[in-house]
Coordinates of C-alpha atoms in Angstrom, one line a residue:
X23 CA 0.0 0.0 0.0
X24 CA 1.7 3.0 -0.9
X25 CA -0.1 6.4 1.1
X26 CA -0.9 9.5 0.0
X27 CA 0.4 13.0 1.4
X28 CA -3.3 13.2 2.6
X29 CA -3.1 10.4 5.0
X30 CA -0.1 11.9 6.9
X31 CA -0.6 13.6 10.1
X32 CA 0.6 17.0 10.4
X33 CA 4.2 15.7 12.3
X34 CA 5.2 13.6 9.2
X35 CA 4.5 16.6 7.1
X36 CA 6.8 18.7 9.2
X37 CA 9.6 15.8 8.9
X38 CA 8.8 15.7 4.7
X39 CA 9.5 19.5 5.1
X40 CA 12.8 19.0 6.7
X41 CA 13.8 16.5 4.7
X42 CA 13.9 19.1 1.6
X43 CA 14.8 22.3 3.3
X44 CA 16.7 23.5 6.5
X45 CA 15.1 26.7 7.0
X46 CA 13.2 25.1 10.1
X47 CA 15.4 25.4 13.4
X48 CA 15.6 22.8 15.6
X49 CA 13.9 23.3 19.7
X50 CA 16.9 25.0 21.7
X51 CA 17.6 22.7 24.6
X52 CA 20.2 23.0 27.4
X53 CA 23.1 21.5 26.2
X54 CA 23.6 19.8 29.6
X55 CA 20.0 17.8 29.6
X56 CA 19.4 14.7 28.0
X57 CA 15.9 14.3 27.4
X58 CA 15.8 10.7 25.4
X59 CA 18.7 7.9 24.6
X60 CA 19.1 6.4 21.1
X61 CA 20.5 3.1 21.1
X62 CA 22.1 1.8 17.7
X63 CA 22.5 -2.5 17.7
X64 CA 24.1 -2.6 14.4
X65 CA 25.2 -6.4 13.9
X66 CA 28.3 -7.3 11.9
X67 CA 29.6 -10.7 12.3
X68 CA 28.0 -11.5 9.5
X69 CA 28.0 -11.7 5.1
X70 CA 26.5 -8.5 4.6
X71 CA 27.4 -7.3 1.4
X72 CA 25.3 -6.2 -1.4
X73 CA 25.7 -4.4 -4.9
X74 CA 23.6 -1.5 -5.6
X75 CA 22.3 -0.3 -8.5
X76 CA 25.5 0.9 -10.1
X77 CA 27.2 -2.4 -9.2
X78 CA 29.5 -1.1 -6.6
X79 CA 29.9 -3.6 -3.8
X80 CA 28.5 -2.3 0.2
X81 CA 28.9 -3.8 3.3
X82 CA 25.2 -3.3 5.1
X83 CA 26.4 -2.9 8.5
X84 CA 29.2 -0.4 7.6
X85 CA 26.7 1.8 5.9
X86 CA 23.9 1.4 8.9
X87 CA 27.0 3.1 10.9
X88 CA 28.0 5.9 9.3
X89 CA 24.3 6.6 8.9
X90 CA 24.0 6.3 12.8
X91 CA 26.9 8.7 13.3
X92 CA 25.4 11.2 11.1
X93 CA 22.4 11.2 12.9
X94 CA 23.8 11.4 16.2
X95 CA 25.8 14.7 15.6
X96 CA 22.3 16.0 14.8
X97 CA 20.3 14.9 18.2
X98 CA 21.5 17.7 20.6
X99 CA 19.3 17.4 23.0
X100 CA 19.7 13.7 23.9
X101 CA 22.4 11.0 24.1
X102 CA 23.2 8.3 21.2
X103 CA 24.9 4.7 21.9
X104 CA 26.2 3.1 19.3
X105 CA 27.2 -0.6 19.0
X106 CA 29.2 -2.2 16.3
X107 CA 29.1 -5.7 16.1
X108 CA 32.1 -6.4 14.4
X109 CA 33.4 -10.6 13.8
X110 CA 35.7 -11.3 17.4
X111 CA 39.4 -12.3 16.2
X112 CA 41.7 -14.0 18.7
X113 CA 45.6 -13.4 18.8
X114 CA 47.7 -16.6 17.8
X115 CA 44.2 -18.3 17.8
X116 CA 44.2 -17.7 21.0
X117 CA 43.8 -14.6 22.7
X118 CA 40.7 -12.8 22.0
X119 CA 40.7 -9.6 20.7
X120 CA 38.2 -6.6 21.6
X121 CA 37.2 -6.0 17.8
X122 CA 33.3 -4.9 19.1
X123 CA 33.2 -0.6 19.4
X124 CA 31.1 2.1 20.8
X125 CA 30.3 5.6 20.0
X126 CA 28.7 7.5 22.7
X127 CA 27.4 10.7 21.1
X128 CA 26.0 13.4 24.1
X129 CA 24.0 16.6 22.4
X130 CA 25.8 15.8 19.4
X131 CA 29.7 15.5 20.5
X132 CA 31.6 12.3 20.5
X133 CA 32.8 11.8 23.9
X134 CA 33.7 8.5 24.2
X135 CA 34.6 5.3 21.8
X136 CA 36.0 2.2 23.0
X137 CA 36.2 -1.2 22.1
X138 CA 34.8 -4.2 23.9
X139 CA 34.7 -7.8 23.7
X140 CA 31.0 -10.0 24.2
X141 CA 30.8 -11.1 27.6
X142 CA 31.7 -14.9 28.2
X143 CA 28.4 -15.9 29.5
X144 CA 27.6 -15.3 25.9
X145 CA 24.3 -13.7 27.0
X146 CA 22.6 -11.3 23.6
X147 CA 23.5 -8.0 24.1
X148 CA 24.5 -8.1 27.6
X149 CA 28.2 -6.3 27.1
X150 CA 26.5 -3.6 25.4
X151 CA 24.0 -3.4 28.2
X152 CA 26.2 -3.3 30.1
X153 CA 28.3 -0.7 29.1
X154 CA 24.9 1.4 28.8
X155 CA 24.1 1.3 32.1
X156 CA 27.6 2.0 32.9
X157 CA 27.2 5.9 32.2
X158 CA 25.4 7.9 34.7
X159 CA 21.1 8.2 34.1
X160 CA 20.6 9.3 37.3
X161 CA 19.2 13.2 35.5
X162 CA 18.1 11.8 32.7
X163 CA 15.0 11.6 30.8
X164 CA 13.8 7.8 30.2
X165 CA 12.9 7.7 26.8
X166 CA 14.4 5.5 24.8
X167 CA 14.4 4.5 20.9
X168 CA 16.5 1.1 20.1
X169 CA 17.4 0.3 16.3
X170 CA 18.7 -3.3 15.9
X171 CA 20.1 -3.6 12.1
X172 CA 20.8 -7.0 11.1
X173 CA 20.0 -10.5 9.1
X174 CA 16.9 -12.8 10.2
X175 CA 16.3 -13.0 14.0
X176 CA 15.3 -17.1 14.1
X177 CA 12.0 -18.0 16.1
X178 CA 14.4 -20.6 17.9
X179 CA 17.9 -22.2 17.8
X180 CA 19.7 -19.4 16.5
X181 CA 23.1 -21.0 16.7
X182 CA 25.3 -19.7 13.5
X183 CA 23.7 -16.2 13.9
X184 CA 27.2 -14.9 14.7
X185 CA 30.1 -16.3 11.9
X186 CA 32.8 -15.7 14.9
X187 CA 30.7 -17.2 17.3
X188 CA 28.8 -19.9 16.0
X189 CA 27.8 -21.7 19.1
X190 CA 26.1 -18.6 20.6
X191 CA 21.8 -18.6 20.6
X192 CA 20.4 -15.5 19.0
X193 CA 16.5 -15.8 18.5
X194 CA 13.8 -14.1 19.0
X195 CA 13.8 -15.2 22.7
X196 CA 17.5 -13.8 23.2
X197 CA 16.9 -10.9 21.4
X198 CA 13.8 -10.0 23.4
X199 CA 15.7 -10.6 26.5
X200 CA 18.7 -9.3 25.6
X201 CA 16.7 -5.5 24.6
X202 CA 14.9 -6.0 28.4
X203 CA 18.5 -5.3 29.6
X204 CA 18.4 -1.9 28.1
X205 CA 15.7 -0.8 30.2
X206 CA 16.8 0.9 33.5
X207 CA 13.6 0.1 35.4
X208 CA 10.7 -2.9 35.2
X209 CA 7.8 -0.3 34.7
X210 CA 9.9 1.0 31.4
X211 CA 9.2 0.5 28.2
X212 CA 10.7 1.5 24.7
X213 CA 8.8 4.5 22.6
X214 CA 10.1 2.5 19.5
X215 CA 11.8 -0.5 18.9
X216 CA 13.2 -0.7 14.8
X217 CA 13.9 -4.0 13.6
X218 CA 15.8 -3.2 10.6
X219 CA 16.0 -7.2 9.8
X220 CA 13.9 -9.5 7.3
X221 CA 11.2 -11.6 7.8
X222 CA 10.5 -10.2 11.9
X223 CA 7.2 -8.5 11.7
X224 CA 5.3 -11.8 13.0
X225 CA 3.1 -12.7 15.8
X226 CA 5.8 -14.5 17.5
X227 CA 7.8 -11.2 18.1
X228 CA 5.2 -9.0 18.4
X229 CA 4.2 -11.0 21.7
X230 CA 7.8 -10.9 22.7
X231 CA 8.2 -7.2 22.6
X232 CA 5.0 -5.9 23.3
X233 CA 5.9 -6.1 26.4
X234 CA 8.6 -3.8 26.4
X235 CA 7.7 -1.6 23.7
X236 CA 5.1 0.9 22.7
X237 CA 5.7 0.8 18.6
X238 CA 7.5 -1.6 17.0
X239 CA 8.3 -1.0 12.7
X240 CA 9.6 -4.2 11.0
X241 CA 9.3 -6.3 8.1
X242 CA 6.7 -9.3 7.7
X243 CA 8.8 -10.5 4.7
X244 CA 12.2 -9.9 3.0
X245 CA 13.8 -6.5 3.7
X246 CA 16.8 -5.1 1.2
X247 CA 20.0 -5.1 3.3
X248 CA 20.4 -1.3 2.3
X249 CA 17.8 -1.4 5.5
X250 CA 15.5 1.0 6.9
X251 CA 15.9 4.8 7.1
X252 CA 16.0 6.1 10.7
X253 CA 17.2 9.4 10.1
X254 CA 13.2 10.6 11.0
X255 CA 14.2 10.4 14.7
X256 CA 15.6 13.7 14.2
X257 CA 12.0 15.0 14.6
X258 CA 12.0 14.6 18.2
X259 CA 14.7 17.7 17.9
X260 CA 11.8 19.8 15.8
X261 CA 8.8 19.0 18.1
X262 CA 8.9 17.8 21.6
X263 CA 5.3 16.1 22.0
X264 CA 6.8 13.8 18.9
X265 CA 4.6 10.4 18.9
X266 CA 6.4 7.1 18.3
X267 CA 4.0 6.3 16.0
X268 CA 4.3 9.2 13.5
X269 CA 8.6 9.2 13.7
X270 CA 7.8 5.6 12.8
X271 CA 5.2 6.1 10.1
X272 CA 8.0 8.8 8.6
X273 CA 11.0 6.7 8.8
X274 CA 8.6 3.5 6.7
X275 CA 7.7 6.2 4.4
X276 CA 11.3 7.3 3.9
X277 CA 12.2 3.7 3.4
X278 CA 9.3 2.5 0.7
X279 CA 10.1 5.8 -0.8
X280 CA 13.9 4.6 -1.0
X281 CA 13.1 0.9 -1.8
X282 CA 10.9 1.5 -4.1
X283 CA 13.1 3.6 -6.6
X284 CA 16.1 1.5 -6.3
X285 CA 14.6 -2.1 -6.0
X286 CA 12.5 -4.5 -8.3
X287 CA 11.4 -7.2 -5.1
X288 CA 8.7 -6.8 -2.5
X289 CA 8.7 -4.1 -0.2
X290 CA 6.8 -4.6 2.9
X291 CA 7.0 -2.8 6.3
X292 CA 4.7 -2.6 9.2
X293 CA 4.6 -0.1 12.3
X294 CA 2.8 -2.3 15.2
X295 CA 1.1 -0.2 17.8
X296 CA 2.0 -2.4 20.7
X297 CA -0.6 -1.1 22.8
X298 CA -3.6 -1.4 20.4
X299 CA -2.7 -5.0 19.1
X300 CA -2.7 -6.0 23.1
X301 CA -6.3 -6.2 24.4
X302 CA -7.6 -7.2 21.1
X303 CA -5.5 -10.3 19.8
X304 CA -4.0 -12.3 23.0
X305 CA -5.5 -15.1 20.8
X306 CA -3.7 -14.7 17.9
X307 CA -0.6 -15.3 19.7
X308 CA -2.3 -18.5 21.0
X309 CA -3.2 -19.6 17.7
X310 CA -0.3 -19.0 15.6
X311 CA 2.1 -21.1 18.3
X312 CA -0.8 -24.0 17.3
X313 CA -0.2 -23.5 13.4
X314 CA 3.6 -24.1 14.5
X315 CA 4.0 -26.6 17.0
X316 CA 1.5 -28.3 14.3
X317 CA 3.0 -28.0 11.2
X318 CA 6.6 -29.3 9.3
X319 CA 8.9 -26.7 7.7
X320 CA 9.2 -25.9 4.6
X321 CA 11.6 -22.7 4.8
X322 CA 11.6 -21.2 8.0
X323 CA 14.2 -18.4 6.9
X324 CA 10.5 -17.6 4.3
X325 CA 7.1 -15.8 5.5
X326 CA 4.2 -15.4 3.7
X327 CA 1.2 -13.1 4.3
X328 CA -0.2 -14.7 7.1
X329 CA -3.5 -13.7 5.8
X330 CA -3.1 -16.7 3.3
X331 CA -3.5 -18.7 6.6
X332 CA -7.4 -19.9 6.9
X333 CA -7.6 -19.6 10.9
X334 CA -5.8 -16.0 10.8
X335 CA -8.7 -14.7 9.2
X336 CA -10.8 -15.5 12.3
X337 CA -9.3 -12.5 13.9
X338 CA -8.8 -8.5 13.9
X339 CA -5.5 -8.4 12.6
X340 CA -5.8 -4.9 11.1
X341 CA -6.4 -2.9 14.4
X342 CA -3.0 -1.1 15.5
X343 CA -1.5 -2.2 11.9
X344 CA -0.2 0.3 9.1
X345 CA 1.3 -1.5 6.2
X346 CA 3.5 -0.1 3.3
X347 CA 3.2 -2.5 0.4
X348 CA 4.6 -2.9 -3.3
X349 CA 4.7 -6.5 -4.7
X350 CA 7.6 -7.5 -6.6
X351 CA 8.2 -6.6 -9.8
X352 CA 8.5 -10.0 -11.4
X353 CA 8.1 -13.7 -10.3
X354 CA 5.5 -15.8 -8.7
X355 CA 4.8 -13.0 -6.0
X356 CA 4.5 -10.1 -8.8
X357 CA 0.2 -10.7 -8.6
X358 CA 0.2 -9.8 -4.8
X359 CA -1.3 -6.4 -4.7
X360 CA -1.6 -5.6 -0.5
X361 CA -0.8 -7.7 2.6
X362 CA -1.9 -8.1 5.8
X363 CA 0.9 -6.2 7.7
X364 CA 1.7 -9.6 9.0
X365 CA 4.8 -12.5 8.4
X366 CA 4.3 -15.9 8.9
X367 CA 6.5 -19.0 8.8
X368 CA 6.3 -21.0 5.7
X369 CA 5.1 -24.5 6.0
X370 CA 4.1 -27.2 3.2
X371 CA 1.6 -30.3 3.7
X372 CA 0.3 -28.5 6.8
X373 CA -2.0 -30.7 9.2
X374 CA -3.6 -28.3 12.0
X375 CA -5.6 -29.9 14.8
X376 CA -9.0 -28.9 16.5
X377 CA -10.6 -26.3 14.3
X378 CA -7.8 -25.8 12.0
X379 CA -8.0 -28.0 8.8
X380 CA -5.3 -29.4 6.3
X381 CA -4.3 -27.5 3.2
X382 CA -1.3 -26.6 1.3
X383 CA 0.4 -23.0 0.7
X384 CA 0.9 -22.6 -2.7

């Protein structure tokens, strides 16, 4: 679904305005607040190079982190951490080597960078927790945005996720666990959680964040590794009552916007109103661990509208759901004109119990 200038509210107009001119000033803070915390999770140790349209060769991850460096120079009135997480290389074979950095960016100066190592207990994300809470957030202002950039977050047994460390679990259950730690109290919660990732705007980790988060934007299907545009977080510097939803609606925009001139697959992204989907689908959740715990894979690492499923119909999906959509340009998907907003696993010769029935996806 591609939305018209109409439907915006009057926020994402003002970030479509600053996007093509800089006559607006940003809201002058004191330079010694912090009123949020950005939180870059930009995953390396991975294959993540691509070719773009004039064949020149890009790692993903190095491009997610100048992007995130830019931005941070802009947010003055707020704090920006930074995680690279580069492949760990030992010394003789040995010795490991602190190859992970962090940028901490405060009212947009640099004032620290270091390098670290992942923490032994191989916990997700717990050395970059922990060097987050290491700083001092005793004045500050609990708002907090976290953008994870990286491949496919598995439903279960991640192992191989990292290419240095291929023993190490990272799934959805890690993940969600792993993001937990960056909260500073129980009662907290995230105003935005970007998964910048294919094939993670599902019911499975929607119920894990919802949780912990107020909006959640990802991808129900395949995402281009040239990723998702964050640089609409910057509108929380132009107007201070900014809503998660709207910066999340404008950075979706920027992104179909961007995908769509450069790319001939499917472009799908959803923003998931945490909040909304809550009270009106706990039984979605329910039924969609059914349609797996029931079912054999075909290609987990594959989703599909789960609308083509015939129990998801039985329920409200829509509510709290805004979906941009473009079907691919050629192949067996190039008839699919809208989608659900929603990415489920792919299974063939499926056999549900109770009031499910058996069918095939084509």
């Amino acid at each position: 679904m591609k939305l018209s200038v109409n439907s915006f509210s009057p926020l994402i107009l003002l970030w479509i305005g600053i996007s093509f001119c800089t006559t607006k000033d940003a809201i002058v803070q004191d330079q010694s607040k912090v009123l949020y915390s950005i939180i870059y999770l930009i995953h390396g140790d991975a294959d993540y190079m691509y070719y773009d349209e004039n064949g020149k060769s890009i790692r993903a991850d190095e491009n997610a982190l100048k992007e995130a460096q830019t931005i941070a120079e802009k947010m003055i009135s707020g704090e920006v951490f930074i995680f690279h997480q580069r492949p760990e290389k030992k010394w003789l074979w040995v010795i490991p080597r602190k190859d992970r950095r962090m940028w901490y960016y405060r009212n947009g100066k640099l004032t620290d960078n270091q390098k670290y190592s992942p923490h032994k207990d191989r916990v997700t994300f717990s050395a970059e927790s922990e060097l987050f809470r290491n700083y001092d957030h005793s004045k500050k202002s609990t708002i907090q945005y976290l953008f994870y950039f990286g491949h496919q977050i598995p439903r279960q047994n991640g192992q191989s996720y990292d290419r240095s460390r291929p023993s190490v679990a990272v799934d959805a259950v890690t993940v969600a666990e792993g993001l937990r730690s960056f909260l500073l109290d129980s009662s907290e919660k995230f105003k935005l959680i970007v998964l910048s990732t294919c094939n993670n705007g599902t019911p499975t980790m929607v119920n894990m964040l919802r949780p912990i988060a107020d909006v959640l934007l990802a991808s129900p299907q395949d995402l281009h590794l040239s990723y998702i545009a964050t640089k609409a977080i910057s509108l929380i510097e132009y107007e201070t009552n900014a809503k998660a939803r709207e910066i999340a609606y404008a950075m979706a925009q920027d992104t179909f916007q961007r995908l769509s001139e450069s790319v001939q697959t499917e472009i799908s992204l959803s923003v998931y109103e945490l909040g909304l989907i809550n009270p009106n689908n706990e039984q979605i959740f329910t039924a969609y661990r059914s349609y797996l715990s029931n079912s054999n894979p075909k290609d987990p690492n594959e989703n599909i509208d789960c609308a083509k499923l015939p129990f998801f119909n039985d329920f409200d999906y829509s509510t709290g759901v805004h979906t941009w959509y473009r079907t691919a340009q050629f192949g067996r998907r190039a008839s699919t004109f809208s989608h659900s907003g929603w990415g489920c696993e792919l299974f063939q010769n499926i056999t549900e119990n109770n009031s499910f029935t058996s069918y095939n996806i084509n």
